[in-house]
mmCIF file with all atom_site columns, C-alpha atoms in Angstrom:
data_model
loop_
_atom_site.group_PDB
_atom_site.id
_atom_site.type_symbol
_atom_site.label_atom_id
_atom_site.label_alt_id
_atom_site.label_comp_id
_atom_site.label_asym_id
_atom_site.label_entity_id
_atom_site.label_seq_id
_atom_site.pdbx_PDB_ins_code
_atom_site.Cartn_x
_atom_site.Cartn_y
_atom_site.Cartn_z
_atom_site.occupancy
_atom_site.B_iso_or_equiv
_atom_site.pdbx_formal_charge
_atom_site.auth_seq_id
_atom_site.auth_comp_id
_atom_site.auth_asym_id
_atom_site.auth_atom_id
_atom_site.pdbx_PDB_model_num
ATOM 1   C CA . MET A 1 1   ? 133.444 48.023 300.252 1.00 0.00 ? 1   MET A CA 1
ATOM 2   C CA . SER A 1 2   ? 129.476 48.289 300.081 1.00 0.00 ? 2   SER A CA 1
ATOM 3   C CA . MET A 1 3   ? 127.315 44.605 300.635 1.00 0.00 ? 3   MET A CA 1
ATOM 4   C CA . TRP A 1 4   ? 125.039 46.600 298.134 1.00 0.00 ? 4   TRP A CA 1
ATOM 5   C CA . LYS A 1 5   ? 125.138 45.447 294.452 1.00 0.00 ? 5   LYS A CA 1
ATOM 6   C CA . GLU A 1 6   ? 123.612 48.640 292.135 1.00 0.00 ? 6   GLU A CA 1
ATOM 7   C CA . THR A 1 7   ? 122.843 47.334 288.608 1.00 0.00 ? 7   THR A CA 1
ATOM 8   C CA . VAL A 1 8   ? 121.524 50.640 286.194 1.00 0.00 ? 8   VAL A CA 1
ATOM 9   C CA . THR A 1 9   ? 119.639 50.396 283.451 1.00 0.00 ? 9   THR A CA 1
ATOM 10  C CA . TYR A 1 10  ? 117.155 52.580 281.156 1.00 0.00 ? 10  TYR A CA 1
ATOM 11  C CA . GLY A 1 11  ? 113.948 52.054 280.137 1.00 0.00 ? 11  GLY A CA 1
ATOM 12  C CA . MET A 1 12  ? 111.618 53.550 277.576 1.00 0.00 ? 12  MET A CA 1
ATOM 13  C CA . CYS A 1 13  ? 112.349 56.684 276.137 1.00 0.00 ? 13  CYS A CA 1
ATOM 14  C CA . VAL A 1 14  ? 110.072 59.951 277.566 1.00 0.00 ? 14  VAL A CA 1
ATOM 15  C CA . ASN A 1 15  ? 111.674 62.687 274.691 1.00 0.00 ? 15  ASN A CA 1
ATOM 16  C CA . ARG A 1 16  ? 108.834 64.942 273.288 1.00 0.00 ? 16  ARG A CA 1
ATOM 17  C CA . ILE A 1 17  ? 108.595 66.739 270.628 1.00 0.00 ? 17  ILE A CA 1
ATOM 18  C CA . ASP A 1 18  ? 106.056 70.019 271.193 1.00 0.00 ? 18  ASP A CA 1
ATOM 19  C CA . GLY A 1 19  ? 104.117 67.661 273.645 1.00 0.00 ? 19  GLY A CA 1
ATOM 20  C CA . VAL A 1 20  ? 104.045 64.656 271.748 1.00 0.00 ? 20  VAL A CA 1
ATOM 21  C CA . LYS A 1 21  ? 105.914 61.899 272.057 1.00 0.00 ? 21  LYS A CA 1
ATOM 22  C CA . LYS A 1 22  ? 108.744 61.586 269.528 1.00 0.00 ? 22  LYS A CA 1
ATOM 23  C CA . ASP A 1 23  ? 108.670 57.326 269.166 1.00 0.00 ? 23  ASP A CA 1
ATOM 24  C CA . TYR A 1 24  ? 107.723 54.836 271.088 1.00 0.00 ? 24  TYR A CA 1
ATOM 25  C CA . CYS A 1 25  ? 111.454 53.064 272.088 1.00 0.00 ? 25  CYS A CA 1
ATOM 26  C CA . LYS A 1 26  ? 111.057 51.108 274.933 1.00 0.00 ? 26  LYS A CA 1
ATOM 27  C CA . HIS A 1 27  ? 114.079 50.485 276.221 1.00 0.00 ? 27  HIS A CA 1
ATOM 28  C CA . PHE A 1 28  ? 117.525 51.908 276.177 1.00 0.00 ? 28  PHE A CA 1
ATOM 29  C CA . LEU A 1 29  ? 119.994 50.228 273.460 1.00 0.00 ? 29  LEU A CA 1
ATOM 30  C CA . ALA A 1 30  ? 123.517 51.435 273.543 1.00 0.00 ? 30  ALA A CA 1
ATOM 31  C CA . GLY A 1 31  ? 124.506 52.845 269.912 1.00 0.00 ? 31  GLY A CA 1
ATOM 32  C CA . GLY A 1 32  ? 128.262 52.317 270.228 1.00 0.00 ? 32  GLY A CA 1
ATOM 33  C CA . GLU A 1 33  ? 130.998 50.579 272.452 1.00 0.00 ? 33  GLU A CA 1
ATOM 34  C CA . GLU A 1 34  ? 131.001 51.047 276.029 1.00 0.00 ? 34  GLU A CA 1
ATOM 35  C CA . GLY A 1 35  ? 133.300 54.448 276.656 1.00 0.00 ? 35  GLY A CA 1
ATOM 36  C CA . THR A 1 36  ? 132.674 55.797 273.295 1.00 0.00 ? 36  THR A CA 1
ATOM 37  C CA . PRO A 1 37  ? 130.681 58.932 273.059 1.00 0.00 ? 37  PRO A CA 1
ATOM 38  C CA . GLU A 1 38  ? 128.028 57.080 270.560 1.00 0.00 ? 38  GLU A CA 1
ATOM 39  C CA . ALA A 1 39  ? 127.533 54.300 273.657 1.00 0.00 ? 39  ALA A CA 1
ATOM 40  C CA . LEU A 1 40  ? 125.250 57.692 275.393 1.00 0.00 ? 40  LEU A CA 1
ATOM 41  C CA . PHE A 1 41  ? 123.202 57.115 272.024 1.00 0.00 ? 41  PHE A CA 1
ATOM 42  C CA . CYS A 1 42  ? 120.572 54.876 271.639 1.00 0.00 ? 42  CYS A CA 1
ATOM 43  C CA . GLY A 1 43  ? 120.603 52.415 268.823 1.00 0.00 ? 43  GLY A CA 1
ATOM 44  C CA . GLY A 1 44  ? 117.067 52.835 268.552 1.00 0.00 ? 44  GLY A CA 1
ATOM 45  C CA . CYS A 1 45  ? 115.438 56.409 269.078 1.00 0.00 ? 45  CYS A CA 1
ATOM 46  C CA . GLY A 1 46  ? 118.860 58.182 268.268 1.00 0.00 ? 46  GLY A CA 1
ATOM 47  C CA . CYS A 1 47  ? 117.525 60.000 271.653 1.00 0.00 ? 47  CYS A CA 1
ATOM 48  C CA . HIS A 1 48  ? 120.353 60.727 274.443 1.00 0.00 ? 48  HIS A CA 1
ATOM 49  C CA . VAL A 1 49  ? 120.565 58.438 276.988 1.00 0.00 ? 49  VAL A CA 1
ATOM 50  C CA . CYS A 1 50  ? 119.018 61.514 279.319 1.00 0.00 ? 50  CYS A CA 1
ATOM 51  C CA . PHE A 1 51  ? 115.639 60.832 277.859 1.00 0.00 ? 51  PHE A CA 1
ATOM 52  C CA . HIS A 1 52  ? 115.680 57.234 278.622 1.00 0.00 ? 52  HIS A CA 1
ATOM 53  C CA . LYS A 1 53  ? 113.793 56.316 282.094 1.00 0.00 ? 53  LYS A CA 1
ATOM 54  C CA . LYS A 1 54  ? 116.770 55.441 284.882 1.00 0.00 ? 54  LYS A CA 1
ATOM 55  C CA . ASN A 1 55  ? 115.792 52.209 286.451 1.00 0.00 ? 55  ASN A CA 1
ATOM 56  C CA . VAL A 1 56  ? 118.031 51.189 289.213 1.00 0.00 ? 56  VAL A CA 1
ATOM 57  C CA . THR A 1 57  ? 118.666 48.113 291.157 1.00 0.00 ? 57  THR A CA 1
ATOM 58  C CA . LYS A 1 58  ? 119.880 47.164 294.289 1.00 0.00 ? 58  LYS A CA 1
ATOM 59  C CA . GLU A 1 59  ? 120.852 43.503 295.315 1.00 0.00 ? 59  GLU A CA 1
ATOM 60  C CA . PHE A 1 60  ? 122.296 42.546 298.922 1.00 0.00 ? 60  PHE A CA 1
ATOM 61  C CA . ASP A 1 61  ? 126.485 41.449 297.670 1.00 0.00 ? 61  ASP A CA 1
ATOM 62  C CA . ILE A 1 62  ? 125.773 38.387 300.360 1.00 0.00 ? 62  ILE A CA 1
ATOM 63  C CA . THR A 1 63  ? 129.840 37.172 298.666 1.00 0.00 ? 63  THR A CA 1
ATOM 64  C CA . ASN A 1 64  ? 131.071 40.158 300.448 1.00 0.00 ? 64  ASN A CA 1
ATOM 65  C CA . ALA A 1 65  ? 129.012 39.975 304.048 1.00 0.00 ? 65  ALA A CA 1
ATOM 66  C CA . ILE A 1 66  ? 130.370 38.494 306.989 1.00 0.00 ? 66  ILE A CA 1
ATOM 67  C CA . VAL A 1 67  ? 127.970 36.553 308.475 1.00 0.00 ? 67  VAL A CA 1
ATOM 68  C CA . LYS A 1 68  ? 127.487 35.763 311.855 1.00 0.00 ? 68  LYS A CA 1
ATOM 69  C CA . TYR A 1 69  ? 125.167 34.092 314.070 1.00 0.00 ? 69  TYR A CA 1
ATOM 70  C CA . GLY A 1 70  ? 123.292 35.132 317.221 1.00 0.00 ? 70  GLY A CA 1
ATOM 71  C CA . GLN A 1 71  ? 120.491 33.951 319.540 1.00 0.00 ? 71  GLN A CA 1
ATOM 72  C CA . CYS A 1 72  ? 119.063 30.724 318.842 1.00 0.00 ? 72  CYS A CA 1
ATOM 73  C CA . ALA A 1 73  ? 115.159 30.816 317.987 1.00 0.00 ? 73  ALA A CA 1
ATOM 74  C CA . LYS A 1 74  ? 114.324 27.187 317.608 1.00 0.00 ? 74  LYS A CA 1
ATOM 75  C CA . ASN A 1 75  ? 111.042 26.431 319.757 1.00 0.00 ? 75  ASN A CA 1
ATOM 76  C CA . HIS A 1 76  ? 111.718 23.197 321.824 1.00 0.00 ? 76  HIS A CA 1
ATOM 77  C CA . ALA A 1 77  ? 108.649 23.178 323.684 1.00 0.00 ? 77  ALA A CA 1
ATOM 78  C CA . ALA A 1 78  ? 106.487 23.982 319.942 1.00 0.00 ? 78  ALA A CA 1
ATOM 79  C CA . HIS A 1 79  ? 103.346 21.092 321.443 1.00 0.00 ? 79  HIS A CA 1
ATOM 80  C CA . ILE A 1 80  ? 102.688 23.241 324.591 1.00 0.00 ? 80  ILE A CA 1
ATOM 81  C CA . GLY A 1 81  ? 103.611 26.659 323.988 1.00 0.00 ? 81  GLY A CA 1
ATOM 82  C CA . LYS A 1 82  ? 107.142 28.775 323.247 1.00 0.00 ? 82  LYS A CA 1
ATOM 83  C CA . SER A 1 83  ? 110.579 28.232 325.075 1.00 0.00 ? 83  SER A CA 1
ATOM 84  C CA . THR A 1 84  ? 113.614 28.994 324.180 1.00 0.00 ? 84  THR A CA 1
ATOM 85  C CA . ASP A 1 85  ? 116.793 26.850 324.990 1.00 0.00 ? 85  ASP A CA 1
ATOM 86  C CA . GLY A 1 86  ? 118.740 30.869 325.821 1.00 0.00 ? 86  GLY A CA 1
ATOM 87  C CA . CYS A 1 87  ? 121.480 30.089 323.332 1.00 0.00 ? 87  CYS A CA 1
ATOM 88  C CA . ARG A 1 88  ? 122.468 34.157 323.110 1.00 0.00 ? 88  ARG A CA 1
ATOM 89  C CA . GLU A 1 89  ? 125.411 33.143 320.267 1.00 0.00 ? 89  GLU A CA 1
ATOM 90  C CA . PHE A 1 90  ? 125.875 29.931 317.776 1.00 0.00 ? 90  PHE A CA 1
ATOM 91  C CA . MET A 1 91  ? 130.067 27.988 318.315 1.00 0.00 ? 91  MET A CA 1
ATOM 92  C CA . ALA A 1 92  ? 130.635 25.303 315.930 1.00 0.00 ? 92  ALA A CA 1
ATOM 93  C CA . ALA A 1 93  ? 130.739 22.253 317.003 1.00 0.00 ? 93  ALA A CA 1
ATOM 94  C CA . ASP A 1 94  ? 133.525 21.928 314.193 1.00 0.00 ? 94  ASP A CA 1
ATOM 95  C CA . LYS A 1 95  ? 135.981 23.313 311.923 1.00 0.00 ? 95  LYS A CA 1
ATOM 96  C CA . GLU A 1 96  ? 134.408 25.323 308.935 1.00 0.00 ? 96  GLU A CA 1
ATOM 97  C CA . GLY A 1 97  ? 133.883 23.026 305.897 1.00 0.00 ? 97  GLY A CA 1
ATOM 98  C CA . THR A 1 98  ? 132.860 20.078 307.915 1.00 0.00 ? 98  THR A CA 1
ATOM 99  C CA . PRO A 1 99  ? 129.305 18.985 308.312 1.00 0.00 ? 99  PRO A CA 1
ATOM 100 C CA . GLU A 1 100 ? 129.553 19.491 312.120 1.00 0.00 ? 100 GLU A CA 1
ATOM 101 C CA . ALA A 1 101 ? 130.461 22.831 311.745 1.00 0.00 ? 101 ALA A CA 1
ATOM 102 C CA . LEU A 1 102 ? 126.637 23.249 310.601 1.00 0.00 ? 102 LEU A CA 1
ATOM 103 C CA . PHE A 1 103 ? 125.339 22.498 314.213 1.00 0.00 ? 103 PHE A CA 1
ATOM 104 C CA . CYS A 1 104 ? 125.856 24.629 317.190 1.00 0.00 ? 104 CYS A CA 1
ATOM 105 C CA . ALA A 1 105 ? 128.495 23.346 320.794 1.00 0.00 ? 105 ALA A CA 1
ATOM 106 C CA . ALA A 1 106 ? 126.051 25.061 322.781 1.00 0.00 ? 106 ALA A CA 1
ATOM 107 C CA . CYS A 1 107 ? 122.443 24.176 322.144 1.00 0.00 ? 107 CYS A CA 1
ATOM 108 C CA . GLY A 1 108 ? 122.848 21.172 319.237 1.00 0.00 ? 108 GLY A CA 1
ATOM 109 C CA . CYS A 1 109 ? 120.591 23.330 316.733 1.00 0.00 ? 109 CYS A CA 1
ATOM 110 C CA . HIS A 1 110 ? 121.822 23.705 313.371 1.00 0.00 ? 110 HIS A CA 1
ATOM 111 C CA . ARG A 1 111 ? 122.558 27.319 312.554 1.00 0.00 ? 111 ARG A CA 1
ATOM 112 C CA . ASN A 1 112 ? 119.479 27.863 310.678 1.00 0.00 ? 112 ASN A CA 1
ATOM 113 C CA . PHE A 1 113 ? 117.805 28.300 313.945 1.00 0.00 ? 113 PHE A CA 1
ATOM 114 C CA . HIS A 1 114 ? 119.670 31.090 314.725 1.00 0.00 ? 114 HIS A CA 1
ATOM 115 C CA . GLU A 1 115 ? 119.625 34.547 313.945 1.00 0.00 ? 115 GLU A CA 1
ATOM 116 C CA . GLN A 1 116 ? 121.766 35.829 311.030 1.00 0.00 ? 116 GLN A CA 1
ATOM 117 C CA . ILE A 1 117 ? 123.527 39.068 311.716 1.00 0.00 ? 117 ILE A CA 1
ATOM 118 C CA . TYR A 1 118 ? 125.299 40.670 308.862 1.00 0.00 ? 118 TYR A CA 1
#
């Protein structure tokens, strides 16, 4: 199962007749119900979907990800320099779902100070 969610949309029509734009359709509008042959033709300009620019966006789907927390990055000596406590892995102080579970049992820091590992 992929942790990336892919969304496909279709933009401006690029259909040309004799080198001249056929129309100025800005985005694809399905001409029928999804799954029917009519859905492959634009309701705005009548062109097939292949004449419209394809836009693919990928988003990280955090709902399927298993997140672990690694090394603590909190700078305990910010006023004099760089000093971390050496905590290598986040261990919840209490069971999941309680406020105490957000703090590390080893170093006492909030889990936001620990590196997220997907």
